[in-house]
Structure formats: structure tokens, C-alpha cells
Short mmCIF file of C-alpha atoms in Angstrom, two decimals:
data_model
loop_
_atom_site.label_atom_id
_atom_site.label_comp_id
_atom_site.label_asym_id
_atom_site.label_seq_id
_atom_site.Cartn_x
_atom_site.Cartn_y
_atom_site.Cartn_z
CA UNK A 4 2.97 11.98 -27.75
CA UNK A 5 6.60 12.01 -28.45
CA UNK A 6 7.23 13.44 -24.49
CA UNK A 7 5.72 10.45 -23.23
CA UNK A 8 8.07 7.81 -25.56
CA UNK A 9 10.93 10.09 -24.85
CA UNK A 10 10.22 9.35 -21.28
CA UNK A 11 10.01 5.53 -22.16
CA UNK A 12 12.95 5.84 -23.30
CA UNK A 13 15.14 8.19 -21.01
CA UNK A 14 13.88 5.38 -18.36
CA UNK A 15 14.11 1.92 -20.18
CA UNK A 16 18.55 3.79 -20.52
CA UNK A 17 17.95 4.28 -16.76
CA UNK A 18 16.61 0.56 -16.08
CA UNK A 19 19.29 -1.38 -18.56
CA UNK A 20 22.08 1.41 -17.07
CA UNK A 21 21.57 -0.13 -13.49
CA UNK A 22 21.67 -3.68 -13.95
CA UNK A 23 24.87 -4.63 -12.11
CA UNK A 24 27.63 -6.94 -14.35
CA UNK A 25 28.14 -9.43 -11.31
CA UNK A 26 25.12 -10.81 -11.30
CA UNK A 27 25.31 -14.51 -13.31
CA UNK A 28 27.62 -15.76 -11.01
CA UNK A 29 26.70 -14.73 -7.83
CA UNK A 30 25.20 -17.38 -5.03
CA UNK A 31 22.61 -17.67 -4.27
CA UNK A 32 22.33 -19.85 -0.84
CA UNK A 33 25.27 -17.18 0.76
CA UNK A 34 25.17 -17.56 4.39
CA UNK A 35 23.55 -13.53 3.48
CA UNK A 36 20.78 -14.69 1.48
CA UNK A 37 19.59 -17.67 4.22
CA UNK A 38 19.19 -14.73 6.61
CA UNK A 39 17.83 -12.30 4.76
CA UNK A 40 14.94 -14.89 3.89
CA UNK A 41 14.84 -16.69 7.30
CA UNK A 42 14.32 -12.87 8.84
CA UNK A 43 11.10 -12.28 5.94
CA UNK A 44 9.70 -15.40 7.21
CA UNK A 45 9.18 -14.25 10.74
CA UNK A 46 11.25 -17.58 12.12
CA UNK A 47 12.44 -15.49 14.89
CA UNK A 48 14.51 -19.05 16.38
CA UNK A 49 16.34 -20.36 12.90
CA UNK A 50 16.66 -16.09 12.14
CA UNK A 51 18.83 -15.99 14.97
CA UNK A 52 20.96 -18.79 15.78
CA UNK A 53 21.97 -18.13 11.67
CA UNK A 54 22.20 -14.35 12.58
CA UNK A 55 24.85 -15.32 15.51
CA UNK A 56 26.39 -17.78 13.08
CA UNK A 57 27.28 -14.74 10.68
CA UNK A 58 30.52 -14.22 10.42
CA UNK A 59 30.79 -10.96 8.02
CA UNK A 60 29.46 -7.99 10.66
CA UNK A 61 28.21 -5.37 8.73
CA UNK A 62 25.86 -8.08 7.65
CA UNK A 63 24.96 -9.32 10.94
CA UNK A 64 24.26 -6.03 11.55
CA UNK A 65 22.51 -4.41 9.09
CA UNK A 66 20.49 -7.93 9.58
CA UNK A 67 19.61 -7.89 13.29
CA UNK A 68 17.97 -4.01 12.02
CA UNK A 69 16.01 -5.00 9.02
CA UNK A 70 14.24 -7.88 11.84
CA UNK A 71 13.52 -4.98 14.64
CA UNK A 72 12.39 -3.59 11.11
CA UNK A 73 10.08 -6.28 10.00
CA UNK A 74 8.64 -6.71 13.15
CA UNK A 75 8.29 -3.68 13.96
CA UNK A 76 6.13 -3.68 10.83
CA UNK A 77 4.53 -6.67 10.77
CA UNK A 78 3.78 -7.85 14.11
CA UNK A 79 3.45 -4.46 16.03
CA UNK A 80 7.12 -5.22 18.06
CA UNK A 81 9.47 -2.18 18.29
CA UNK A 82 12.06 -2.69 20.84
CA UNK A 83 11.70 0.44 24.80
CA UNK A 84 15.97 0.32 24.00
CA UNK A 85 15.68 1.19 20.06
CA UNK A 86 18.13 3.54 20.24
CA UNK A 87 20.46 2.45 22.62
CA UNK A 88 19.90 -0.82 19.46
CA UNK A 89 20.86 1.28 16.90
CA UNK A 90 23.81 3.19 18.00
CA UNK A 91 25.06 0.09 18.06
CA UNK A 92 24.50 -1.48 15.33
CA UNK A 93 25.56 2.03 13.02
CA UNK A 94 28.45 1.59 15.20
CA UNK A 95 29.47 -1.87 14.09
CA UNK A 96 29.07 -0.34 10.26
CA UNK A 97 30.98 2.35 10.54
CA UNK A 98 33.31 1.23 13.21
CA UNK A 99 34.52 -1.90 11.09
CA UNK A 100 38.01 -0.95 9.23
CA UNK A 101 37.36 -3.82 7.15
CA UNK A 102 36.03 -2.64 2.97
CA UNK A 103 33.07 -3.59 1.58
CA UNK A 104 30.78 -2.08 -1.29
CA UNK A 105 27.42 -2.03 0.95
CA UNK A 106 28.83 -0.11 3.98
CA UNK A 107 27.02 3.25 2.89
CA UNK A 108 24.35 1.83 1.18
CA UNK A 109 23.57 -0.37 5.26
CA UNK A 110 23.20 3.03 6.79
CA UNK A 111 21.35 4.39 4.28
CA UNK A 112 18.12 1.51 4.58
CA UNK A 113 19.04 1.33 8.73
CA UNK A 114 17.74 4.90 8.69
CA UNK A 115 15.37 4.96 5.81
CA UNK A 116 14.19 1.69 7.80
CA UNK A 117 14.25 3.47 10.79
CA UNK A 118 12.13 6.87 9.05
CA UNK A 119 9.41 4.74 7.47
CA UNK A 120 8.62 3.15 11.18
CA UNK A 121 8.72 6.81 13.40
CA UNK A 122 5.79 7.85 9.95
CA UNK A 123 4.13 4.89 10.79
CA UNK A 124 3.43 6.31 14.08
CA UNK A 125 2.97 9.55 13.17
CA UNK A 126 6.75 11.22 13.51
CA UNK A 127 6.61 12.25 10.85
CA UNK A 128 8.99 15.71 11.27
CA UNK A 129 11.12 12.89 12.75
CA UNK A 130 11.19 11.18 10.27
CA UNK A 131 11.78 13.51 7.56
CA UNK A 132 15.24 14.22 9.77
CA UNK A 133 15.46 10.12 9.30
CA UNK A 134 14.32 10.08 6.16
CA UNK A 135 17.26 13.09 4.61
CA UNK A 136 20.20 10.72 7.07
CA UNK A 137 19.48 7.98 5.25
CA UNK A 138 19.19 10.26 1.37
CA UNK A 139 22.66 11.73 1.82
CA UNK A 140 24.52 8.41 2.36
CA UNK A 141 22.59 6.91 -0.68
CA UNK A 142 23.76 10.38 -2.54
CA UNK A 143 27.52 9.01 -1.69
CA UNK A 144 26.81 5.04 -1.68
CA UNK A 145 24.77 6.13 -6.07
CA UNK A 146 28.83 8.33 -6.30
CA UNK A 147 30.90 5.53 -4.86
CA UNK A 148 29.66 2.60 -5.89
CA UNK A 149 26.86 3.30 -8.83
CA UNK A 150 26.86 -0.60 -10.08
CA UNK A 151 26.12 -1.56 -6.98
CA UNK A 152 23.17 -3.52 -6.23
CA UNK A 153 21.83 -2.47 -3.27
CA UNK A 154 21.48 1.34 -4.08
CA UNK A 155 18.80 0.03 -7.66
CA UNK A 156 17.00 -0.62 -4.51
CA UNK A 157 17.29 2.44 -2.58
CA UNK A 158 16.94 4.48 -6.10
CA UNK A 159 13.23 2.60 -6.21
CA UNK A 160 12.05 3.21 -2.34
CA UNK A 161 13.10 7.35 -2.21
CA UNK A 162 11.49 7.89 -5.64
CA UNK A 163 8.25 7.19 -4.47
CA UNK A 164 9.22 7.96 -1.65
CA UNK A 165 9.17 11.39 -1.82
CA UNK A 166 6.84 11.24 -5.00
CA UNK A 167 4.53 10.05 -2.22
CA UNK A 168 4.89 11.67 1.35
CA UNK A 169 2.49 14.23 2.29
CA UNK A 170 1.98 17.67 2.55
CA UNK A 171 3.39 19.55 4.24
CA UNK A 172 6.28 17.70 4.76
CA UNK A 173 6.97 17.13 0.48
CA UNK A 174 7.48 20.55 0.16
CA UNK A 175 9.78 20.62 3.53
CA UNK A 176 12.34 17.40 1.78
CA UNK A 177 12.18 19.65 -1.31
CA UNK A 178 14.01 22.52 0.90
CA UNK A 179 16.25 20.25 1.67
CA UNK A 180 16.76 18.42 -2.10
CA UNK A 181 14.55 15.07 -2.19
CA UNK A 182 12.17 15.25 -5.03
CA UNK A 183 11.19 12.22 -7.27
CA UNK A 184 9.98 10.57 -9.96
CA UNK A 185 7.09 7.55 -10.12
CA UNK A 186 8.41 6.22 -12.92
CA UNK A 187 12.31 5.32 -11.95
CA UNK A 188 11.09 4.78 -9.14
CA UNK A 189 9.16 1.63 -9.70
CA UNK A 190 11.69 0.39 -12.75
CA UNK A 191 13.90 0.47 -10.47
CA UNK A 192 12.61 -1.68 -8.35
CA UNK A 193 11.18 -4.09 -11.39
CA UNK A 194 14.90 -4.40 -12.04
CA UNK A 195 15.89 -5.12 -8.50
CA UNK A 196 13.91 -7.97 -8.99
CA UNK A 197 14.59 -8.78 -12.35
CA UNK A 198 18.93 -9.03 -10.96
CA UNK A 199 17.51 -10.44 -7.72
CA UNK A 200 15.51 -13.19 -9.53
CA UNK A 201 18.16 -15.96 -8.62
CA UNK A 202 19.00 -14.61 -5.18
CA UNK A 203 16.83 -16.82 -2.06
CA UNK A 204 16.06 -14.48 0.41
CA UNK A 205 16.76 -11.25 -2.22
CA UNK A 206 13.93 -12.48 -4.24
CA UNK A 207 11.28 -12.46 -2.16
CA UNK A 208 12.06 -10.00 -0.77
CA UNK A 209 12.93 -7.29 -4.19
CA UNK A 210 8.39 -8.77 -4.18
CA UNK A 211 7.30 -7.50 -1.04
CA UNK A 212 9.42 -4.21 -2.19
CA UNK A 213 7.43 -3.79 -5.73
CA UNK A 214 3.97 -5.44 -4.22
CA UNK A 215 4.02 -3.34 -1.64
CA UNK A 216 5.17 -0.08 -4.59
CA UNK A 217 1.96 -1.03 -6.41
CA UNK A 218 -0.19 -1.39 -3.58
CA UNK A 219 0.23 2.41 -2.33
CA UNK A 220 1.99 4.34 -4.80
CA UNK A 221 0.36 2.76 -7.96
CA UNK A 222 -2.64 3.50 -9.73
CA UNK A 223 -2.55 1.31 -13.23
CA UNK A 224 -5.04 -1.97 -11.76
CA UNK A 225 -3.26 -3.62 -15.20
CA UNK A 226 -0.19 -3.27 -14.03
CA UNK A 227 -0.99 -4.53 -11.01
CA UNK A 228 -3.09 -7.57 -12.45
CA UNK A 229 0.13 -8.54 -14.52
CA UNK A 230 2.07 -8.73 -10.85
CA UNK A 231 -0.01 -10.67 -9.14
CA UNK A 232 -0.25 -13.30 -12.01
CA UNK A 233 3.85 -14.04 -11.69
CA UNK A 234 3.71 -13.69 -7.95
CA UNK A 235 1.01 -17.20 -8.70
CA UNK A 236 4.25 -19.79 -10.53
CA UNK A 237 6.51 -18.49 -7.56
CA UNK A 238 6.82 -19.98 -4.15
CA UNK A 239 6.21 -17.49 -1.86
CA UNK A 240 6.78 -16.70 1.76
CA UNK A 241 3.13 -15.80 3.64
CA UNK A 242 4.25 -12.28 4.18
CA UNK A 243 5.01 -11.93 0.64
CA UNK A 244 2.07 -13.39 0.33
CA UNK A 245 -0.28 -11.45 2.40
CA UNK A 246 1.25 -8.48 0.01
CA UNK A 247 0.75 -9.61 -3.39
CA UNK A 248 -2.88 -10.45 -1.98
CA UNK A 249 -3.50 -7.66 -0.42
CA UNK A 250 -2.87 -5.80 -4.05
CA UNK A 251 -5.29 -8.08 -5.40
CA UNK A 252 -8.32 -6.64 -2.94
CA UNK A 253 -7.23 -3.11 -3.97
CA UNK A 254 -8.23 -3.90 -7.34
CA UNK A 255 -10.90 -5.60 -6.81
CA UNK A 256 -10.26 -9.00 -7.83
CA UNK A 257 -9.69 -11.11 -4.38
CA UNK A 258 -10.17 -13.93 -7.26
CA UNK A 259 -7.87 -14.13 -8.39
CA UNK A 260 -5.53 -15.41 -4.60
CA UNK A 261 -8.63 -17.12 -4.22
CA UNK A 262 -6.19 -20.22 -4.11
CA UNK A 263 -3.60 -18.64 -1.35
CA UNK A 264 -6.66 -17.90 0.71
CA UNK A 265 -7.29 -21.68 0.45
CA UNK A 266 -4.54 -23.62 1.37
CA UNK A 267 -3.40 -24.05 5.59
CA UNK A 268 -0.61 -21.68 5.24
CA UNK A 269 -3.51 -18.34 5.35
CA UNK A 270 -4.55 -20.46 8.58
CA UNK A 271 -1.26 -20.30 10.32
CA UNK A 272 -0.58 -16.88 9.16
CA UNK A 273 -2.95 -14.49 10.68
CA UNK A 274 -2.88 -11.59 8.17
CA UNK A 275 -3.76 -13.97 5.71
CA UNK A 276 -6.08 -15.15 7.81
CA UNK A 277 -7.67 -11.76 8.18
CA UNK A 278 -7.74 -11.76 4.29
CA UNK A 279 -9.64 -15.12 4.52
CA UNK A 280 -11.75 -13.40 6.24
CA UNK A 281 -12.14 -10.12 4.59
CA UNK A 282 -12.82 -11.55 0.84
CA UNK A 283 -16.04 -14.61 2.78
CA UNK A 284 -17.70 -11.30 3.89
CA UNK A 285 -17.02 -10.08 0.27
CA UNK A 286 -18.03 -12.58 -1.25
CA UNK A 287 -20.62 -12.42 1.12
CA UNK A 288 -20.13 -15.80 2.59
CA UNK A 289 -21.04 -16.05 6.57
CA UNK A 290 -18.14 -17.92 7.53
CA UNK A 291 -16.16 -15.02 7.29
CA UNK A 292 -17.58 -14.22 10.92
CA UNK A 293 -15.43 -17.13 11.97
CA UNK A 294 -12.30 -16.07 10.35
CA UNK A 295 -11.90 -12.13 11.74
CA UNK A 296 -13.37 -13.54 15.23
CA UNK A 297 -10.00 -15.96 15.13
CA UNK A 298 -7.80 -13.26 14.09
CA UNK A 299 -9.09 -10.87 16.30
CA UNK A 300 -8.31 -13.44 19.93
CA UNK A 301 -5.06 -14.48 18.65
CA UNK A 302 -4.33 -10.61 17.14
CA UNK A 303 -1.21 -8.90 19.62
CA UNK A 304 -0.20 -6.56 17.10
CA UNK A 305 -3.34 -4.80 16.74
CA UNK A 306 -2.84 -4.22 12.97
CA UNK A 307 -5.96 -5.01 10.82
CA UNK A 308 -7.62 -5.32 13.61
CA UNK A 309 -10.51 -2.32 14.10
CA UNK A 310 -10.33 -3.51 10.33
CA UNK A 311 -11.98 -6.83 11.40
CA UNK A 312 -14.07 -5.34 13.64
CA UNK A 313 -16.12 -3.29 11.01
CA UNK A 314 -15.95 -6.43 8.59
CA UNK A 315 -17.16 -8.83 10.86
CA UNK A 316 -19.91 -5.67 12.15
CA UNK A 317 -21.21 -5.97 8.40
CA UNK A 318 -21.70 -9.39 7.42
CA UNK A 319 -23.51 -9.08 10.94
CA UNK A 320 -25.64 -6.08 9.50
CA UNK A 321 -26.73 -7.73 6.46
CA UNK A 322 -27.87 -11.02 9.22
CA UNK A 323 -30.10 -8.88 10.82
CA UNK A 324 -28.02 -7.90 13.78
CA UNK A 325 -28.32 -4.32 13.89
CA UNK A 326 -26.93 -4.98 17.66
CA UNK A 327 -24.31 -6.51 17.16
CA UNK A 328 -23.24 -4.24 14.01
CA UNK A 329 -23.16 -1.36 17.29
CA UNK A 330 -21.33 -3.40 19.36
CA UNK A 331 -18.35 -4.14 17.37
CA UNK A 332 -18.72 0.00 16.49
CA UNK A 333 -18.57 0.49 19.80
CA UNK A 334 -15.26 -2.10 20.14
CA UNK A 335 -13.58 0.50 17.10
CA UNK A 336 -14.13 3.31 18.71
CA UNK A 337 -11.97 1.00 22.37
CA UNK A 338 -8.99 0.01 20.99
CA UNK A 339 -6.73 2.99 21.24
CA UNK A 340 -4.64 2.04 18.54
CA UNK A 341 -5.20 2.18 14.80
CA UNK A 342 -1.76 1.41 13.43
CA UNK A 343 -2.93 0.60 9.24
CA UNK A 344 -4.39 2.65 6.70
CA UNK A 345 -7.41 0.59 6.88
CA UNK A 346 -7.97 0.29 10.53
CA UNK A 347 -7.59 4.24 10.33
CA UNK A 348 -10.87 4.59 8.17
CA UNK A 349 -12.60 1.77 9.97
CA UNK A 350 -12.32 3.66 13.04
CA UNK A 351 -13.18 6.69 10.92
CA UNK A 352 -15.88 5.15 9.65
CA UNK A 353 -17.63 4.45 13.42
CA UNK A 354 -17.38 7.72 14.66
CA UNK A 355 -19.97 8.37 12.31
CA UNK A 356 -22.80 7.05 14.05
CA UNK A 357 -24.70 6.06 11.12
CA UNK A 358 -26.77 2.97 10.56
CA UNK A 359 -26.38 1.84 6.77
CA UNK A 360 -28.37 1.07 3.71
CA UNK A 361 -28.34 -2.40 4.29
CA UNK A 362 -27.86 -2.10 -0.24
CA UNK A 363 -25.90 0.67 -0.49
CA UNK A 364 -23.56 -1.89 2.02
CA UNK A 365 -24.07 -5.09 0.01
CA UNK A 366 -23.07 -3.07 -3.63
CA UNK A 367 -20.14 -1.58 -1.71
CA UNK A 368 -19.03 -5.33 -1.20
CA UNK A 369 -19.66 -6.94 -4.05
CA UNK A 370 -17.70 -3.74 -6.24
CA UNK A 371 -15.03 -4.72 -3.47
CA UNK A 372 -15.45 -8.22 -4.01
CA UNK A 373 -14.97 -7.21 -8.26
CA UNK A 374 -18.77 -8.02 -9.47
CA UNK A 375 -20.14 -5.12 -10.86
CA UNK A 376 -23.23 -6.76 -12.49
CA UNK A 377 -24.43 -7.40 -9.39
CA UNK A 378 -23.67 -4.66 -7.98
CA UNK A 379 -25.64 -2.85 -10.53
CA UNK A 380 -28.73 -4.58 -10.75
CA UNK A 381 -28.35 -5.05 -6.60
CA UNK A 382 -28.61 -0.68 -6.49
CA UNK A 383 -31.14 -0.35 -9.62
CA UNK A 384 -33.66 -1.86 -7.27
CA UNK A 385 -33.04 0.43 -4.87
CA UNK A 386 -36.02 2.72 -4.56
CA UNK A 387 -35.39 6.93 -3.28
CA UNK A 388 -37.48 6.33 -0.15
CA UNK A 389 -35.12 4.77 1.20
CA UNK A 390 -32.77 7.24 1.83
CA UNK A 391 -32.42 7.89 4.86
CA UNK A 392 -29.25 11.22 3.73
CA UNK A 393 -28.11 13.06 1.17
CA UNK A 394 -24.91 11.11 2.08
CA UNK A 395 -27.19 7.96 1.46
CA UNK A 396 -28.33 10.19 -1.92
CA UNK A 397 -24.44 11.02 -2.62
CA UNK A 398 -23.15 7.23 -1.81
CA UNK A 399 -25.50 5.55 -3.93
CA UNK A 400 -24.60 8.27 -7.47
CA UNK A 401 -21.26 7.48 -7.14
CA UNK A 402 -21.88 3.75 -6.27
CA UNK A 403 -23.37 3.67 -9.97
CA UNK A 404 -20.33 5.65 -11.35
CA UNK A 405 -17.72 3.25 -9.91
CA UNK A 406 -19.12 -0.11 -11.26
CA UNK A 407 -20.53 1.71 -14.37
CA UNK A 408 -16.75 2.15 -15.00
CA UNK A 409 -15.87 -0.62 -14.16
CA UNK A 410 -18.03 -2.07 -16.82
CA UNK A 411 -16.11 0.19 -19.57
CA UNK A 412 -19.34 1.56 -19.93
CA UNK A 413 -18.16 4.99 -19.25
CA UNK A 414 -21.38 7.68 -20.31
CA UNK A 415 -23.27 6.77 -17.83
CA UNK A 416 -20.60 6.13 -14.90
CA UNK A 417 -20.29 10.22 -15.88
CA UNK A 418 -23.22 10.66 -15.27
CA UNK A 419 -24.02 9.71 -11.92
CA UNK A 420 -19.81 10.99 -10.77
CA UNK A 421 -21.65 14.32 -12.35
CA UNK A 422 -24.60 13.55 -10.13
CA UNK A 423 -22.62 12.89 -7.10
CA UNK A 424 -20.39 15.76 -7.97
CA UNK A 425 -23.34 18.08 -7.42
CA UNK A 426 -24.48 16.95 -4.27
CA UNK A 427 -21.70 17.09 -3.01
CA UNK A 428 -20.98 19.80 -1.34
CA UNK A 429 -20.72 19.59 1.82
CA UNK A 430 -20.38 16.77 2.69
CA UNK A 431 -17.01 15.19 4.38
CA UNK A 432 -17.07 11.68 3.07
CA UNK A 433 -15.12 10.87 -0.59
CA UNK A 434 -17.80 10.47 -3.09
CA UNK A 435 -17.95 13.67 -4.47
CA UNK A 436 -13.80 14.38 -4.69
CA UNK A 437 -13.32 10.70 -5.99
CA UNK A 438 -16.20 11.31 -8.21
CA UNK A 439 -14.53 14.39 -9.81
CA UNK A 440 -10.89 12.37 -9.47
CA UNK A 441 -12.57 9.49 -11.55
CA UNK A 442 -14.66 11.41 -14.28
CA UNK A 443 -11.05 13.70 -14.67
CA UNK A 444 -9.86 10.59 -15.50
CA UNK A 445 -12.43 9.04 -18.04
CA UNK A 446 -11.49 12.80 -20.14
CA UNK A 447 -7.93 12.79 -19.48
CA UNK A 448 -7.21 11.52 -23.95
CA UNK A 449 -10.49 12.79 -25.34
CA UNK A 450 -10.97 16.12 -23.59
CA UNK A 451 -8.24 17.11 -20.85
CA UNK A 452 -9.33 20.48 -20.14
CA UNK A 453 -12.58 19.08 -19.21
CA UNK A 454 -10.87 16.79 -17.52
CA UNK A 455 -8.76 19.74 -15.16
CA UNK A 456 -12.08 20.79 -14.36
CA UNK A 457 -12.95 17.67 -12.87
CA UNK A 458 -9.04 17.66 -11.34
CA UNK A 459 -10.04 21.32 -10.03
CA UNK A 460 -13.05 20.68 -8.97
CA UNK A 461 -11.61 17.96 -7.17
CA UNK A 462 -9.58 20.01 -5.03
CA UNK A 463 -12.46 22.34 -4.17
CA UNK A 464 -14.78 18.86 -2.43
CA UNK A 465 -11.89 17.87 -0.48
CA UNK A 466 -11.78 19.15 2.89
CA UNK A 467 -12.55 15.50 4.42
CA UNK A 468 -11.64 11.72 3.98
CA UNK A 469 -8.69 11.57 2.55
CA UNK A 470 -7.72 14.88 2.10
CA UNK A 471 -3.52 13.41 0.92
CA UNK A 472 -4.64 10.74 -0.71
CA UNK A 473 -7.78 12.67 -2.88
CA UNK A 474 -3.97 15.34 -2.60
CA UNK A 475 -2.60 12.98 -4.56
CA UNK A 476 -4.46 11.51 -6.82
CA UNK A 477 -4.43 15.61 -8.07
CA UNK A 478 -0.53 15.77 -8.26
CA UNK A 479 -0.09 12.25 -9.89
CA UNK A 480 -3.26 12.67 -12.39
CA UNK A 481 -2.13 16.81 -13.51
CA UNK A 482 1.58 15.53 -14.23
CA UNK A 483 -0.70 12.33 -16.49
CA UNK A 484 -2.02 15.46 -18.52
CA UNK A 485 1.26 17.57 -17.89
CA UNK A 486 3.22 14.91 -20.26
CA UNK A 487 0.72 13.90 -22.74
#
């Protein structure tokens, strides 16, 4: 306990030390803030006119790359002459002789964005070198301008990025000095959000980064829920709203953002329309397939398209349309582009060529909607003879374990998790390794020795689906045990 208190105090001191002295006097509606707000709003016409009018050449160049970055990550669009544009943008920032304490931070973030785009395109080795260049620029910026607000954001991003980089790239990063700390990363991003509360564009950006970090890297569901509830009182741009709503799906509480999913903004912003369709499928609303079909027709980026097909296939299957289910599953295989982890998961499941058990599928959807007791009731009505494969037996035990875990019936949850683990030796789905992870989590406070045993089981069983994700969770839980 003493080490945990010490860690908390150190992180608190760190967060306070990062707060700039000049925050109170900053203008929320500068040309820079208006331009950043326009970029995050994804309003190309408005943004282009704002950037042309922006007098500070370094700010304009930085924001031009920011626009390229968001267009790539949200719309899937990257200019064919990107490398030429990058050279021009960085050249403007480097060669402009006017003093601006943000120069190094601007360059660092540009190379960080470049690395993220490369990593998302599966160019991991190239991404590591971009991250290293960004890292060196950030370290120099911190030394020369320790109170610069932009460095707070970079502190958060680098710490979380380095903590969660998959192997062997994490090891490679360690060789050249990359290290990260989850607590420091999240504290820095929360501090960045606090100091930008009055900034028009940076306020949206801060919440966007924090929400995305919770979505990708945090396992504390209560902390994520608090973020969602706090954000519900804010006037969020559609992109920010989309990321916060994805956090609600992550913790199986999409109902928290139900109001957002129903308003007129959702219908006009494709990513939110996709989430509305998913929410309807999870709640067994038959109109979900209509939203997902509209999303699929209008989608030009390819992002979330495979996942939309997956959810459409599930709704068709539950309606008894096996032919329609197979048609959507085959369409997933033919797409050839799977840019998000949801799309990759949709492709993986389609390649299994399995017809699901309707009751297991229904329980899965009810669980993801946060309806745990209804899911349990559905599962307990199943007869063992309805299982056609051992994989379905493992899934049955795993899903019961998850439901009881969420209902805080931990003893029953552990029983079903261990049943899934016993059956999982030759299975390559995620059920057995995740069952071991959750069993370890339930034992951490009272029996750390048992927790370590189940973490070893998770590692042993981690031979297929979600390998990198399972490995990161094992590392994180081991860190928590070491600090216990």
C-alpha cells in the first residue's frame, strides 16, 4: 500500500508541476484556436479559408499537417504527394527565423502523427523511426521549454504509446531509449485537458486525445464511465462525440450515450450512424440493419465497413436468414481492406467459416449492451446437446463467467472461467486466455500468488486470437501486482 500512495503522490506532483502559469490569460478564440476547431470539425471548406488567413506561418504549417493526419485517420484519405508535403511543411517550420517556443513541439507532433499513420497502415518498422525522431524533438523541447503546454500533451502521448507498443517493436524502442509509464501518461493528458478548458480548439483536442487513450489503453471501467458522464455536459464536435461514444461501447454501456445516438447530428456524421446501427443490433432493434446498410452505401473510407457487415450478418442470422448471414460474411472476406481493429476482428471471424449458435450470439449481444442478467437467463436455458463443437462449450463457459463477473458474483464467475480454461488448450479463439486474465484479476487483491498462476495460464493459452492485446494485458496486470 505504501508504494501505491508514493506513486500517487509523485504523479500528483508531476501533474501540478506541468500546469503553465499563463493559462488564465490565454485567449480562447485566437486564429489558431479557430483553425484547430475547424480541423477537428472536419469542415474542409471552412478550415481551408481559416488556414489561408492565418498569419503565423509555423502555426499554419503545423495545422496543415494536422488536417492531413485527421483526414487519414478518420476518412482514410492520404494525399499521393504526402512525402513532398511533409518536406514542405517541416521546412517552413524549421526555416522560419521568427521565435516561437512551440517550434520543436510542432515538429515532434508532426513526426508523431506520421508514425501513427504508418503504424495504422501496418508499416511498423518505419513508424518506429518516425516515433524516435518525434521523441528526440520532444525531449529537446522539454529541456528548453519545460513549462510549454504542448509538451504536456506530448508527455501523455509518448508515455502511453511506449507502454502499449506491441513486441518486438517495444523492445526495439527500448534499445533507443523509449520507455513509458501509464500513470504519467494519463495524468499528463488529464492535465492537458484541464489547462485547455477555455481554449476553443484545444479543449476539443484534449478530450479527443484523452478519450482515445481511454479507448485504447485503459482497463479501469469506472474511470472511463466518469469521462463519459463528464463529457455528456459538453458541447462536443461529432468526431469527439464519436470517440467518447466508442468508449461507452468499450465498457458495455452504450446506453450512457443513448441521447447522442438519437439526435440529428448522428444521422449526418457517418461514424456516429455506424455506432447507432451497432447499438440497435445490440439491443435487438430490427431497424439497426437499415442504419448499417446506409452507412455501408455512403462509406468511402473503408473504415468500420467490415464491422458493419458483421453486425448486419448477426441481425440477419437472428431473424432466421442464414443465406443473408452468409452473404454478409462473404462480403467481409472480399473487402480487402481492414483498417480498424473492429474490421480486423470481423475479418478474422469471417475466416473461421462457422455458423454461430443463435443463443450464444444473442447472449454476446446482450452482454455487449450491458444487459448481463438477461444474458445469463438466456444462457441458462441452453441444453448441452445444442453445442456442436468444443469451441461452443468454451464460449458458453466464458460468457457465463463474464456475465457473473459483471454482476459481481465472483465465485460463480471464477467457476465458469476455470471451466473455459480447462477446455481451451487446443483452441485459438480468445475465450480461454481472457478467462485466465479475468480470473487473475479477481484474485489480485486477496491472493496474488493465485493471480500470478492465472497470468501464466493466460500466457500459455495465448496462441491465436488477440495475441498482442492479451500480452499487453498480462504485462499491465503484472505491473499492478508488482506495485501491490
